[in-house]
Amino acid sequence: MTLKEFPARSFRSGFVAFVGRPNVGKSTLVNQLVGQKVAITSPVAQTTRNRLRAILTTPDAQLVILDTPGIHKPHHLLGERLVQSARSSIGEVDVVLLMFEGFKLPGKGDEFIVRLLQNQKVPVVVALNKWDLASRANQDNIEDSYQKLLSNSDWPIYRCSATTGDGCDSLIAELVNYLPLGPQLYPSEMVCDQPERVLLADLIREQVLLHTREEIPHSVAVRIERIEEMSPGKEASSKAPSTAILATVFVERKSQKGILIGKGGAMLKTIGHGARLQMQKLIDGPVYLELFVKVVIDWRSKPSRLNELGYEGN
Ligand code: GDP
Ligand code: MG
Protein backbone atom coordinates (compact mmCIF):
# COMPACT_ATOMS: atom_id res chain seq x y z
CA MET A 1 0.00 0.00 0.00
CA THR A 2 1.23 3.44 -0.80
CA LEU A 3 1.30 6.32 1.57
CA LYS A 4 -1.24 8.07 -0.62
CA GLU A 5 -3.92 5.55 0.32
CA PHE A 6 -3.34 6.30 3.99
CA PRO A 7 -3.28 10.05 4.38
CA ALA A 8 -1.72 11.24 7.59
CA ARG A 9 -4.30 11.33 10.36
CA SER A 10 -3.15 14.80 11.20
CA PHE A 11 -4.10 16.24 7.78
CA ARG A 12 -5.49 19.74 8.08
CA SER A 13 -7.62 21.73 5.68
CA GLY A 14 -9.30 25.11 5.81
CA PHE A 15 -9.59 28.68 4.65
CA VAL A 16 -7.18 31.60 4.83
CA ALA A 17 -7.96 35.18 3.79
CA PHE A 18 -5.13 37.42 2.63
CA VAL A 19 -5.96 40.86 3.91
CA GLY A 20 -4.15 44.16 3.60
CA ARG A 21 -4.07 47.54 1.96
CA PRO A 22 -3.93 47.68 -1.81
CA ASN A 23 -0.51 46.96 -3.26
CA VAL A 24 1.04 45.16 -0.26
CA GLY A 25 1.59 42.06 -2.39
CA LYS A 26 -1.40 39.79 -1.63
CA SER A 27 -1.85 38.57 -5.18
CA THR A 28 1.89 38.15 -5.70
CA LEU A 29 2.05 35.97 -2.60
CA VAL A 30 -0.89 33.85 -3.79
CA ASN A 31 0.94 33.19 -7.06
CA GLN A 32 4.22 32.48 -5.29
CA LEU A 33 2.58 29.95 -2.97
CA VAL A 34 0.63 28.00 -5.57
CA GLY A 35 3.53 28.21 -8.03
CA GLN A 36 1.41 29.52 -10.87
CA LYS A 37 -0.11 32.77 -11.94
CA VAL A 38 -3.70 32.63 -10.73
CA ALA A 39 -4.07 36.15 -9.35
CA ILE A 40 -3.31 39.26 -11.33
CA THR A 41 -0.72 41.54 -9.86
CA SER A 42 0.07 45.06 -10.73
CA PRO A 43 2.10 48.06 -9.71
CA VAL A 44 -1.26 49.88 -9.92
CA ALA A 45 -3.26 49.43 -6.75
CA GLN A 46 -6.72 47.88 -6.56
CA THR A 47 -6.62 45.34 -9.31
CA THR A 48 -8.15 42.31 -7.66
CA ARG A 49 -11.85 42.38 -8.38
CA ASN A 50 -13.22 38.92 -8.56
CA ARG A 51 -13.09 36.78 -5.50
CA LEU A 52 -10.55 34.16 -6.15
CA ARG A 53 -9.83 30.98 -4.25
CA ALA A 54 -6.34 29.68 -4.78
CA ILE A 55 -5.55 26.21 -3.49
CA LEU A 56 -2.28 25.12 -1.97
CA THR A 57 -1.80 21.44 -1.19
CA THR A 58 1.17 20.27 0.89
CA PRO A 59 1.84 16.70 2.16
CA ASP A 60 0.03 17.48 5.40
CA ALA A 61 -2.45 20.23 4.63
CA GLN A 62 -4.63 21.97 2.11
CA LEU A 63 -5.08 25.74 2.34
CA VAL A 64 -7.85 27.41 0.41
CA ILE A 65 -6.72 31.00 0.01
CA LEU A 66 -9.07 33.93 -0.55
CA ASP A 67 -7.24 36.77 -2.24
CA THR A 68 -9.31 39.74 -1.12
CA PRO A 69 -9.41 43.17 -2.68
CA GLY A 70 -7.48 45.71 -0.64
CA ILE A 71 -9.32 47.46 2.14
CA HIS A 72 -9.54 51.17 1.42
CA LYS A 73 -12.02 54.00 1.48
CA PRO A 74 -14.73 53.39 -1.12
CA HIS A 75 -15.30 56.08 -3.77
CA HIS A 76 -17.62 54.39 -6.23
CA LEU A 77 -20.18 51.66 -6.04
CA LEU A 78 -17.48 49.35 -7.33
CA GLY A 79 -15.20 50.44 -4.49
CA GLU A 80 -17.92 49.71 -1.96
CA ARG A 81 -18.47 46.25 -3.29
CA LEU A 82 -14.75 45.53 -3.18
CA VAL A 83 -14.58 46.55 0.47
CA GLN A 84 -17.71 44.55 1.37
CA SER A 85 -16.22 41.53 -0.26
CA ALA A 86 -12.96 41.88 1.73
CA ARG A 87 -14.87 42.32 4.98
CA SER A 88 -17.18 39.38 4.44
CA SER A 89 -14.23 37.12 3.62
CA ILE A 90 -12.84 37.75 7.09
CA GLY A 91 -15.90 36.19 8.67
CA GLU A 92 -15.64 32.98 6.64
CA VAL A 93 -12.12 31.83 7.30
CA ASP A 94 -10.08 29.88 9.87
CA VAL A 95 -7.23 32.35 9.88
CA VAL A 96 -6.37 35.73 8.36
CA LEU A 97 -2.99 36.58 6.93
CA LEU A 98 -2.60 40.31 7.49
CA MET A 99 -0.02 41.73 5.13
CA PHE A 100 1.97 44.94 5.34
CA GLU A 101 4.60 46.55 3.18
CA GLY A 102 7.41 45.63 5.50
CA PHE A 103 9.97 48.04 4.12
CA LYS A 104 7.95 51.05 5.25
CA LEU A 105 6.88 52.23 8.67
CA PRO A 106 3.17 51.66 9.39
CA GLY A 107 0.75 54.49 8.57
CA LYS A 108 -2.81 55.58 9.39
CA GLY A 109 -4.44 53.14 6.96
CA ASP A 110 -2.61 50.29 8.68
CA GLU A 111 -4.12 51.20 12.04
CA PHE A 112 -7.58 51.11 10.45
CA ILE A 113 -7.12 47.52 9.30
CA VAL A 114 -5.61 46.40 12.61
CA ARG A 115 -8.60 47.80 14.50
CA LEU A 116 -11.02 46.20 12.07
CA LEU A 117 -9.41 42.80 12.67
CA GLN A 118 -9.10 43.21 16.43
CA ASN A 119 -12.89 43.48 16.54
CA GLN A 120 -13.25 40.06 14.93
CA LYS A 121 -12.69 36.76 16.67
CA VAL A 122 -10.59 35.28 13.88
CA PRO A 123 -6.92 34.38 14.52
CA VAL A 124 -4.44 36.56 12.66
CA VAL A 125 -0.90 35.94 11.40
CA VAL A 126 1.07 38.98 10.27
CA ALA A 127 3.42 39.12 7.29
CA LEU A 128 5.84 41.97 6.74
CA ASN A 129 6.10 41.49 3.00
CA LYS A 130 8.61 43.05 0.57
CA TRP A 131 11.29 42.43 3.16
CA ASP A 132 13.74 42.28 0.24
CA LEU A 133 13.27 46.04 -0.06
CA ALA A 134 13.91 46.85 3.61
CA SER A 135 17.35 48.33 4.02
CA ARG A 136 19.47 46.69 6.70
CA ALA A 137 19.79 49.90 8.61
CA ASN A 138 16.02 50.17 8.90
CA GLN A 139 14.95 46.59 9.55
CA ASP A 140 15.01 46.70 13.36
CA ASN A 141 13.29 50.04 13.43
CA ILE A 142 10.51 48.83 11.13
CA GLU A 143 9.91 45.65 13.06
CA ASP A 144 9.74 47.61 16.34
CA SER A 145 7.12 49.93 14.88
CA TYR A 146 4.91 47.05 13.79
CA GLN A 147 5.32 45.37 17.15
CA LYS A 148 4.12 48.59 18.73
CA LEU A 149 1.18 48.84 16.33
CA LEU A 150 0.19 45.26 17.18
CA SER A 151 0.98 45.42 20.89
CA ASN A 152 -2.65 44.76 21.90
CA SER A 153 -2.74 41.43 20.10
CA ASP A 154 -0.68 38.27 20.26
CA TRP A 155 -0.45 37.86 16.50
CA PRO A 156 2.80 36.24 15.35
CA ILE A 157 4.87 38.36 12.92
CA TYR A 158 6.76 36.91 9.95
CA ARG A 159 9.04 38.57 7.43
CA CYS A 160 8.74 37.45 3.85
CA SER A 161 9.17 38.35 0.22
CA ALA A 162 6.42 37.32 -2.17
CA THR A 163 8.66 37.93 -5.16
CA THR A 164 11.73 35.95 -4.03
CA GLY A 165 9.83 33.40 -1.92
CA ASP A 166 12.02 34.05 1.14
CA GLY A 167 10.24 33.32 4.39
CA CYS A 168 7.20 31.78 2.67
CA ASP A 169 7.73 28.22 3.94
CA SER A 170 7.64 29.25 7.61
CA LEU A 171 4.64 31.42 6.89
CA ILE A 172 2.71 28.47 5.41
CA ALA A 173 3.72 26.23 8.31
CA GLU A 174 2.36 28.83 10.74
CA LEU A 175 -0.92 29.26 8.85
CA VAL A 176 -1.45 25.48 8.79
CA ASN A 177 -1.34 25.46 12.62
CA TYR A 178 -4.65 27.34 12.65
CA LEU A 179 -6.52 25.01 10.29
CA PRO A 180 -8.81 22.35 11.71
CA LEU A 181 -8.12 18.65 11.16
CA GLY A 182 -9.96 17.66 8.04
CA PRO A 183 -9.83 15.99 4.64
CA GLN A 184 -8.57 17.41 1.38
CA LEU A 185 -11.32 19.55 -0.16
CA TYR A 186 -9.96 19.81 -3.72
CA PRO A 187 -7.80 17.52 -5.87
CA SER A 188 -4.06 18.10 -5.30
CA GLU A 189 -3.42 19.37 -8.83
CA MET A 190 -6.09 22.07 -8.63
CA VAL A 191 -4.60 25.50 -7.91
CA CYS A 192 -7.61 27.74 -8.45
CA ASP A 193 -11.38 27.48 -8.30
CA GLN A 194 -12.18 30.15 -10.87
CA PRO A 195 -13.18 29.12 -14.35
CA GLU A 196 -10.53 29.68 -16.98
CA ARG A 197 -12.67 32.47 -18.47
CA VAL A 198 -12.17 34.64 -15.41
CA LEU A 199 -8.43 34.03 -15.33
CA LEU A 200 -8.13 34.86 -19.02
CA ALA A 201 -10.14 38.07 -18.65
CA ASP A 202 -7.93 39.08 -15.74
CA LEU A 203 -4.78 38.56 -17.81
CA ILE A 204 -6.10 41.09 -20.34
CA ARG A 205 -7.08 43.55 -17.61
CA GLU A 206 -3.62 43.23 -16.13
CA GLN A 207 -2.00 44.23 -19.44
CA VAL A 208 -4.35 47.19 -19.79
CA LEU A 209 -3.38 48.46 -16.34
CA LEU A 210 0.29 47.77 -16.96
CA HIS A 211 0.48 49.70 -20.23
CA THR A 212 -1.93 52.56 -19.67
CA ARG A 213 -1.26 53.32 -15.99
CA GLU A 214 -3.27 56.31 -14.76
CA GLU A 215 -4.78 57.17 -18.13
CA ILE A 216 -7.31 54.35 -17.87
CA PRO A 217 -7.97 54.38 -14.13
CA HIS A 218 -9.97 51.44 -12.91
CA SER A 219 -12.80 51.93 -15.31
CA VAL A 220 -11.95 48.90 -17.33
CA ALA A 221 -13.62 45.51 -17.37
CA VAL A 222 -13.04 42.56 -19.64
CA ARG A 223 -15.43 39.92 -20.84
CA ILE A 224 -14.36 36.79 -22.68
CA GLU A 225 -16.90 36.31 -25.46
CA ARG A 226 -15.69 33.10 -27.03
CA ILE A 227 -13.04 30.43 -26.56
CA GLU A 228 -12.56 27.98 -29.39
CA GLU A 229 -10.14 25.11 -29.70
CA MET A 230 -8.77 24.51 -33.17
CA SER A 231 -6.97 21.30 -34.10
CA PRO A 232 -3.40 21.90 -35.34
CA GLY A 233 -3.01 22.29 -39.11
CA LYS A 234 -0.89 19.85 -41.15
CA GLU A 235 2.11 22.17 -41.31
CA ALA A 236 1.86 23.20 -37.66
CA SER A 237 5.15 22.74 -35.82
CA SER A 238 3.39 22.12 -32.53
CA LYS A 239 1.01 19.24 -31.89
CA ALA A 240 -0.93 21.21 -29.29
CA PRO A 241 -4.30 22.53 -30.46
CA SER A 242 -4.47 26.31 -30.76
CA THR A 243 -7.02 28.28 -28.84
CA ALA A 244 -8.82 31.26 -30.34
CA ILE A 245 -10.06 33.77 -27.82
CA LEU A 246 -12.39 36.69 -28.48
CA ALA A 247 -12.71 39.32 -25.77
CA THR A 248 -14.30 42.73 -25.19
CA VAL A 249 -12.65 45.42 -23.11
CA PHE A 250 -15.20 47.83 -21.60
CA VAL A 251 -14.30 51.42 -20.78
CA GLU A 252 -16.39 54.32 -19.51
CA ARG A 253 -15.55 57.08 -21.96
CA LYS A 254 -14.86 57.58 -25.62
CA SER A 255 -11.54 59.24 -24.81
CA GLN A 256 -10.50 56.10 -22.94
CA LYS A 257 -11.35 54.00 -25.95
CA GLY A 258 -9.00 56.18 -27.97
CA ILE A 259 -6.16 55.68 -25.49
CA LEU A 260 -6.71 51.94 -25.39
CA ILE A 261 -6.60 51.59 -29.13
CA GLY A 262 -3.66 53.97 -29.52
CA LYS A 263 -2.13 55.47 -32.63
CA GLY A 264 -2.85 53.17 -35.55
CA GLY A 265 -3.97 50.51 -33.05
CA ALA A 266 -0.49 50.34 -31.49
CA MET A 267 -1.64 50.27 -27.85
CA LEU A 268 -4.23 47.55 -28.37
CA LYS A 269 -1.59 45.53 -30.18
CA THR A 270 0.83 45.84 -27.26
CA ILE A 271 -1.91 44.87 -24.78
CA GLY A 272 -2.99 41.94 -26.93
CA HIS A 273 0.58 40.74 -27.36
CA GLY A 274 1.29 40.84 -23.61
CA ALA A 275 -1.98 39.11 -22.76
CA ARG A 276 -1.43 36.45 -25.39
CA LEU A 277 1.98 35.53 -23.97
CA GLN A 278 0.51 35.16 -20.48
CA MET A 279 -2.45 33.16 -21.82
CA GLN A 280 -0.13 30.76 -23.63
CA LYS A 281 1.58 30.02 -20.33
CA LEU A 282 -1.76 29.43 -18.62
CA ILE A 283 -3.19 27.28 -21.39
CA ASP A 284 0.13 25.67 -22.32
CA GLY A 285 -0.40 25.99 -26.06
CA PRO A 286 -0.64 28.54 -28.86
CA VAL A 287 -3.29 31.27 -28.55
CA TYR A 288 -4.92 33.61 -31.08
CA LEU A 289 -6.41 36.60 -29.36
CA GLU A 290 -8.82 39.15 -30.77
CA LEU A 291 -9.73 42.20 -28.71
CA PHE A 292 -12.59 44.67 -29.10
CA VAL A 293 -13.05 47.89 -27.14
CA LYS A 294 -16.53 49.06 -26.17
CA VAL A 295 -17.69 52.18 -24.34
CA VAL A 296 -20.36 51.79 -21.64
CA ILE A 297 -20.91 55.15 -19.94
CA ASP A 298 -20.41 54.96 -16.15
CA TRP A 299 -20.54 51.19 -15.86
CA ARG A 300 -18.95 51.37 -12.43
CA SER A 301 -21.99 53.03 -10.90
CA LYS A 302 -24.60 50.78 -12.49
CA PRO A 303 -25.51 47.75 -10.41
CA SER A 304 -26.93 45.77 -13.34
CA ARG A 305 -23.75 46.30 -15.33
CA LEU A 306 -21.59 45.24 -12.42
CA ASN A 307 -23.57 42.03 -11.98
CA GLU A 308 -23.29 41.25 -15.65
CA LEU A 309 -19.54 41.57 -15.44
CA GLY A 310 -19.35 39.35 -12.38
CA TYR A 311 -18.91 41.80 -9.51
CA GLU A 312 -21.74 40.64 -7.34
CA GLY A 313 -22.76 42.52 -4.23
CA ASN A 314 -23.10 40.57 -0.98
P1 GDP B 1 -2.03 43.48 -3.90
O1 GDP B 1 -2.76 44.71 -4.31
O2 GDP B 1 -1.87 43.43 -2.42
O3 GDP B 1 -2.61 42.22 -4.46
O4 GDP B 1 -0.55 43.64 -4.48
P2 GDP B 1 0.14 42.93 -5.75
O5 GDP B 1 0.39 41.49 -5.48
O6 GDP B 1 -0.63 43.28 -6.98
O7 GDP B 1 1.58 43.63 -5.76
C1 GDP B 1 1.74 45.00 -5.93
C2 GDP B 1 3.15 45.30 -6.43
O8 GDP B 1 4.13 44.96 -5.43
C3 GDP B 1 3.54 44.51 -7.67
O9 GDP B 1 4.25 45.35 -8.52
C4 GDP B 1 4.43 43.40 -7.13
O10 GDP B 1 5.37 42.95 -8.06
C5 GDP B 1 5.11 44.08 -5.95
N1 GDP B 1 5.51 43.12 -4.90
C6 GDP B 1 4.70 42.24 -4.26
N2 GDP B 1 5.37 41.53 -3.33
C7 GDP B 1 6.65 41.98 -3.37
C8 GDP B 1 7.86 41.63 -2.63
O11 GDP B 1 7.89 40.79 -1.74
N3 GDP B 1 8.97 42.33 -2.97
C9 GDP B 1 8.99 43.28 -3.94
N4 GDP B 1 10.16 43.89 -4.19
N5 GDP B 1 7.89 43.62 -4.64
C10 GDP B 1 6.73 42.98 -4.37
MG1 MG C 1 -4.33 41.94 -5.54
Short mmCIF file of C-alpha atoms and ligand atoms in Angstrom, two decimals, residues 26-27 40 47-48 67-68, ligand 2:
data_model
loop_
_atom_site.label_atom_id
_atom_site.label_comp_id
_atom_site.label_asym_id
_atom_site.label_seq_id
_atom_site.Cartn_x
_atom_site.Cartn_y
_atom_site.Cartn_z
CA LYS A 26 -1.40 39.79 -1.63
CA SER A 27 -1.85 38.57 -5.18
CA ILE A 40 -3.31 39.26 -11.33
CA THR A 47 -6.62 45.34 -9.31
CA THR A 48 -8.15 42.31 -7.66
CA ASP A 67 -7.24 36.77 -2.24
CA THR A 68 -9.31 39.74 -1.12
MG MG B 2 -4.33 41.94 -5.54
#
